[in-house]
PDB file of C-alpha atoms in Angstrom:
ATOM      1  CA  UNK A   1       0.222  -5.961  17.609  1.00 63.00           C
ATOM      2  CA  UNK A   2      -1.343  -4.274  20.630  1.00 79.00           C
ATOM      3  CA  UNK A   3      -4.742  -4.361  22.217  1.00 89.00           C
ATOM      4  CA  UNK A   4      -7.865  -2.387  21.339  1.00 93.00           C
ATOM      5  CA  UNK A   5      -9.767  -0.241  23.843  1.00 94.00           C
ATOM      6  CA  UNK A   6     -13.295   1.041  23.658  1.00 92.00           C
ATOM      7  CA  UNK A   7     -14.538   3.877  25.866  1.00 95.00           C
ATOM      8  CA  UNK A   8     -18.310   4.261  26.146  1.00 94.00           C
ATOM      9  CA  UNK A   9     -19.391   7.618  27.578  1.00 94.00           C
ATOM     10  CA  UNK A  10     -22.993   7.391  28.692  1.00 90.00           C
ATOM     11  CA  UNK A  11     -25.371   9.537  30.675  1.00 85.00           C
ATOM     12  CA  UNK A  12     -24.706   7.784  33.981  1.00 90.00           C
ATOM     13  CA  UNK A  13     -21.469   5.877  33.434  1.00 94.00           C
ATOM     14  CA  UNK A  14     -18.161   5.784  31.599  1.00 96.00           C
ATOM     15  CA  UNK A  15     -16.951   2.303  30.679  1.00 95.00           C
ATOM     16  CA  UNK A  16     -13.713   1.071  29.181  1.00 96.00           C
ATOM     17  CA  UNK A  17     -13.135  -2.371  27.695  1.00 94.00           C
ATOM     18  CA  UNK A  18      -9.857  -3.718  26.340  1.00 94.00           C
ATOM     19  CA  UNK A  19      -9.772  -6.551  23.814  1.00 91.00           C
ATOM     20  CA  UNK A  20      -6.680  -8.574  22.944  1.00 87.00           C
ATOM     21  CA  UNK A  21      -6.984  -7.688  19.255  1.00 79.00           C
ATOM     22  CA  UNK A  22      -8.975  -5.717  16.737  1.00 75.00           C
ATOM     23  CA  UNK A  23     -10.733  -8.819  15.345  1.00 76.00           C
ATOM     24  CA  UNK A  24     -14.376  -9.816  15.704  1.00 70.00           C
ATOM     25  CA  UNK A  25     -14.762 -12.149  18.670  1.00 73.00           C
ATOM     26  CA  UNK A  26     -11.572 -10.881  20.334  1.00 78.00           C
ATOM     27  CA  UNK A  27     -11.076 -11.857  23.959  1.00 86.00           C
ATOM     28  CA  UNK A  28     -11.964  -9.217  26.546  1.00 88.00           C
ATOM     29  CA  UNK A  29      -8.970  -8.676  28.835  1.00 92.00           C
ATOM     30  CA  UNK A  30     -10.216  -5.739  30.911  1.00 94.00           C
ATOM     31  CA  UNK A  31     -13.528  -4.061  31.663  1.00 95.00           C
ATOM     32  CA  UNK A  32     -14.430  -1.422  34.210  1.00 96.00           C
ATOM     33  CA  UNK A  33     -17.295   1.029  34.649  1.00 96.00           C
ATOM     34  CA  UNK A  34     -17.360   4.202  36.714  1.00 96.00           C
ATOM     35  CA  UNK A  35     -20.475   6.137  37.653  1.00 95.00           C
ATOM     36  CA  UNK A  36     -20.372   9.461  35.892  1.00 90.00           C
ATOM     37  CA  UNK A  37     -21.440  12.955  36.807  1.00 88.00           C
ATOM     38  CA  UNK A  38     -20.453  14.391  33.435  1.00 91.00           C
ATOM     39  CA  UNK A  39     -23.675  16.406  33.255  1.00 89.00           C
ATOM     40  CA  UNK A  40     -22.588  18.265  36.421  1.00 91.00           C
ATOM     41  CA  UNK A  41     -19.236  19.125  34.821  1.00 91.00           C
ATOM     42  CA  UNK A  42     -20.855  20.251  31.565  1.00 89.00           C
ATOM     43  CA  UNK A  43     -23.221  22.534  33.515  1.00 90.00           C
ATOM     44  CA  UNK A  44     -20.253  24.510  34.922  1.00 90.00           C
ATOM     45  CA  UNK A  45     -19.037  27.757  33.399  1.00 91.00           C
ATOM     46  CA  UNK A  46     -15.461  26.426  33.068  1.00 93.00           C
ATOM     47  CA  UNK A  47     -15.065  22.724  32.317  1.00 91.00           C
ATOM     48  CA  UNK A  48     -11.240  22.767  32.262  1.00 89.00           C
ATOM     49  CA  UNK A  49     -11.004  22.285  36.020  1.00 88.00           C
ATOM     50  CA  UNK A  50      -9.886  19.611  38.469  1.00 88.00           C
ATOM     51  CA  UNK A  51     -12.853  17.234  38.183  1.00 90.00           C
ATOM     52  CA  UNK A  52     -13.247  13.504  38.819  1.00 91.00           C
ATOM     53  CA  UNK A  53     -14.281  12.894  35.178  1.00 93.00           C
ATOM     54  CA  UNK A  54     -10.696  13.580  34.162  1.00 93.00           C
ATOM     55  CA  UNK A  55      -9.478  11.219  36.902  1.00 94.00           C
ATOM     56  CA  UNK A  56     -11.526   8.467  35.240  1.00 95.00           C
ATOM     57  CA  UNK A  57      -9.809   9.121  31.903  1.00 95.00           C
ATOM     58  CA  UNK A  58      -6.399   9.270  33.628  1.00 95.00           C
ATOM     59  CA  UNK A  59      -7.117   5.896  35.255  1.00 96.00           C
ATOM     60  CA  UNK A  60      -8.186   4.314  31.972  1.00 96.00           C
ATOM     61  CA  UNK A  61      -5.151   5.653  30.119  1.00 94.00           C
ATOM     62  CA  UNK A  62      -2.832   4.279  32.795  1.00 95.00           C
ATOM     63  CA  UNK A  63      -4.443   0.840  32.308  1.00 96.00           C
ATOM     64  CA  UNK A  64      -4.243   1.240  28.504  1.00 95.00           C
ATOM     65  CA  UNK A  65      -0.509   1.936  28.747  1.00 93.00           C
ATOM     66  CA  UNK A  66       0.107  -1.204  30.823  1.00 93.00           C
ATOM     67  CA  UNK A  67      -1.988  -3.318  28.444  1.00 92.00           C
ATOM     68  CA  UNK A  68      -0.178  -2.025  25.336  1.00 92.00           C
ATOM     69  CA  UNK A  69      -3.324  -0.526  23.810  1.00 93.00           C
ATOM     70  CA  UNK A  70      -2.565   0.876  20.384  1.00 89.00           C
ATOM     71  CA  UNK A  71      -6.126   1.514  19.160  1.00 91.00           C
ATOM     72  CA  UNK A  72      -8.779   3.498  21.063  1.00 93.00           C
ATOM     73  CA  UNK A  73     -12.363   3.930  19.905  1.00 92.00           C
ATOM     74  CA  UNK A  74     -14.517   6.222  21.996  1.00 94.00           C
ATOM     75  CA  UNK A  75     -18.226   6.769  21.620  1.00 94.00           C
ATOM     76  CA  UNK A  76     -20.697   8.930  23.483  1.00 94.00           C
ATOM     77  CA  UNK A  77     -24.461   8.815  23.634  1.00 89.00           C
ATOM     78  CA  UNK A  78     -27.138  11.337  24.635  1.00 87.00           C
ATOM     79  CA  UNK A  79     -24.961  12.958  27.313  1.00 88.00           C
ATOM     80  CA  UNK A  80     -22.862  14.634  24.620  1.00 92.00           C
ATOM     81  CA  UNK A  81     -25.513  14.687  21.922  1.00 90.00           C
ATOM     82  CA  UNK A  82     -27.855  16.844  24.014  1.00 82.00           C
ATOM     83  CA  UNK A  83     -25.716  19.221  26.113  1.00 82.00           C
ATOM     84  CA  UNK A  84     -24.427  22.635  25.060  1.00 84.00           C
ATOM     85  CA  UNK A  85     -20.798  22.151  26.114  1.00 90.00           C
ATOM     86  CA  UNK A  86     -20.342  18.834  24.333  1.00 91.00           C
ATOM     87  CA  UNK A  87     -18.098  20.237  21.587  1.00 92.00           C
ATOM     88  CA  UNK A  88     -15.950  22.034  24.171  1.00 94.00           C
ATOM     89  CA  UNK A  89     -15.607  18.818  26.199  1.00 93.00           C
ATOM     90  CA  UNK A  90     -14.686  16.742  23.127  1.00 94.00           C
ATOM     91  CA  UNK A  91     -12.030  19.316  22.157  1.00 94.00           C
ATOM     92  CA  UNK A  92     -10.640  19.342  25.704  1.00 93.00           C
ATOM     93  CA  UNK A  93     -10.422  15.536  25.799  1.00 93.00           C
ATOM     94  CA  UNK A  94      -8.740  15.563  22.373  1.00 93.00           C
ATOM     95  CA  UNK A  95      -6.111  18.030  23.611  1.00 93.00           C
ATOM     96  CA  UNK A  96      -5.492  16.211  26.918  1.00 91.00           C
ATOM     97  CA  UNK A  97      -5.496  12.587  25.692  1.00 90.00           C
ATOM     98  CA  UNK A  98      -5.009  12.738  21.917  1.00 88.00           C
ATOM     99  CA  UNK A  99      -8.096  10.787  20.848  1.00 87.00           C
ATOM    100  CA  UNK A 100     -11.504  11.695  19.471  1.00 92.00           C
ATOM    101  CA  UNK A 101     -14.959  10.945  20.795  1.00 94.00           C
ATOM    102  CA  UNK A 102     -17.607   9.978  18.262  1.00 94.00           C
ATOM    103  CA  UNK A 103     -21.022  11.250  19.330  1.00 93.00           C
ATOM    104  CA  UNK A 104     -23.589   8.723  18.157  1.00 91.00           C
ATOM    105  CA  UNK A 105     -26.942   9.736  16.743  1.00 89.00           C
ATOM    106  CA  UNK A 106     -29.986   8.325  18.520  1.00 82.00           C
ATOM    107  CA  UNK A 107     -30.483   5.897  15.631  1.00 89.00           C
ATOM    108  CA  UNK A 108     -26.870   4.651  15.783  1.00 85.00           C
ATOM    109  CA  UNK A 109     -27.066   4.344  19.572  1.00 81.00           C
ATOM    110  CA  UNK A 110     -30.136   2.110  19.232  1.00 76.00           C
ATOM    111  CA  UNK A 111     -28.520   0.068  16.440  1.00 80.00           C
ATOM    112  CA  UNK A 112     -25.306  -0.575  18.387  1.00 75.00           C
ATOM    113  CA  UNK A 113     -27.256  -1.383  21.552  1.00 74.00           C
ATOM    114  CA  UNK A 114     -29.287  -3.978  19.661  1.00 69.00           C
ATOM    115  CA  UNK A 115     -26.125  -5.420  18.090  1.00 70.00           C
ATOM    116  CA  UNK A 116     -24.605  -5.775  21.555  1.00 68.00           C
ATOM    117  CA  UNK A 117     -27.634  -7.703  22.775  1.00 66.00           C
ATOM    118  CA  UNK A 118     -27.673  -9.929  19.687  1.00 66.00           C
ATOM    119  CA  UNK A 119     -23.961 -10.681  20.066  1.00 64.00           C
ATOM    120  CA  UNK A 120     -24.203 -11.506  23.761  1.00 63.00           C
ATOM    121  CA  UNK A 121     -27.408 -13.579  23.971  1.00 67.00           C
ATOM    122  CA  UNK A 122     -27.659 -16.766  21.966  1.00 67.00           C
ATOM    123  CA  UNK A 123     -30.911 -16.998  19.990  1.00 68.00           C
ATOM    124  CA  UNK A 124     -32.009 -13.520  21.108  1.00 64.00           C
ATOM    125  CA  UNK A 125     -35.631 -12.829  20.246  1.00 71.00           C
ATOM    126  CA  UNK A 126     -37.677  -9.902  21.482  1.00 66.00           C
ATOM    127  CA  UNK A 127     -37.246  -6.222  22.188  1.00 68.00           C
ATOM    128  CA  UNK A 128     -34.414  -4.227  23.708  1.00 61.00           C
ATOM    129  CA  UNK A 129     -34.814  -0.975  25.612  1.00 63.00           C
ATOM    130  CA  UNK A 130     -32.168   1.366  27.002  1.00 62.00           C
ATOM    131  CA  UNK A 131     -33.671   3.403  29.803  1.00 55.00           C
ATOM    132  CA  UNK A 132     -30.602   5.572  30.336  1.00 54.00           C
TER     133      UNK A 132
END
């Protein structure tokens, strides 16, 4: 059985993490974050151009291949929830890389952010804020 990858497409960064399995508590075997200027790309008239955003995906998919990733989950937050060309970008990524991007609602984004904090900080107690 192969590894699982998660791609998180945020407003200011795109992050990929690879886990050794699809089970809860799986060991992280790779993690990298790139600064993103996806909003600049989505503001252009034609988004199917030579742009560094696609280089980030190419880099991640090269790593995925070498790590035998057989399961990719990709999520996006406000960057794709709020911009006009989001659907066009998701379709372009689907055609280039053969995976879908799930665009989270604001409520789901907050829920998953809180779950991440609770899972990473023992005895977490307080408030969590994501300032972008």
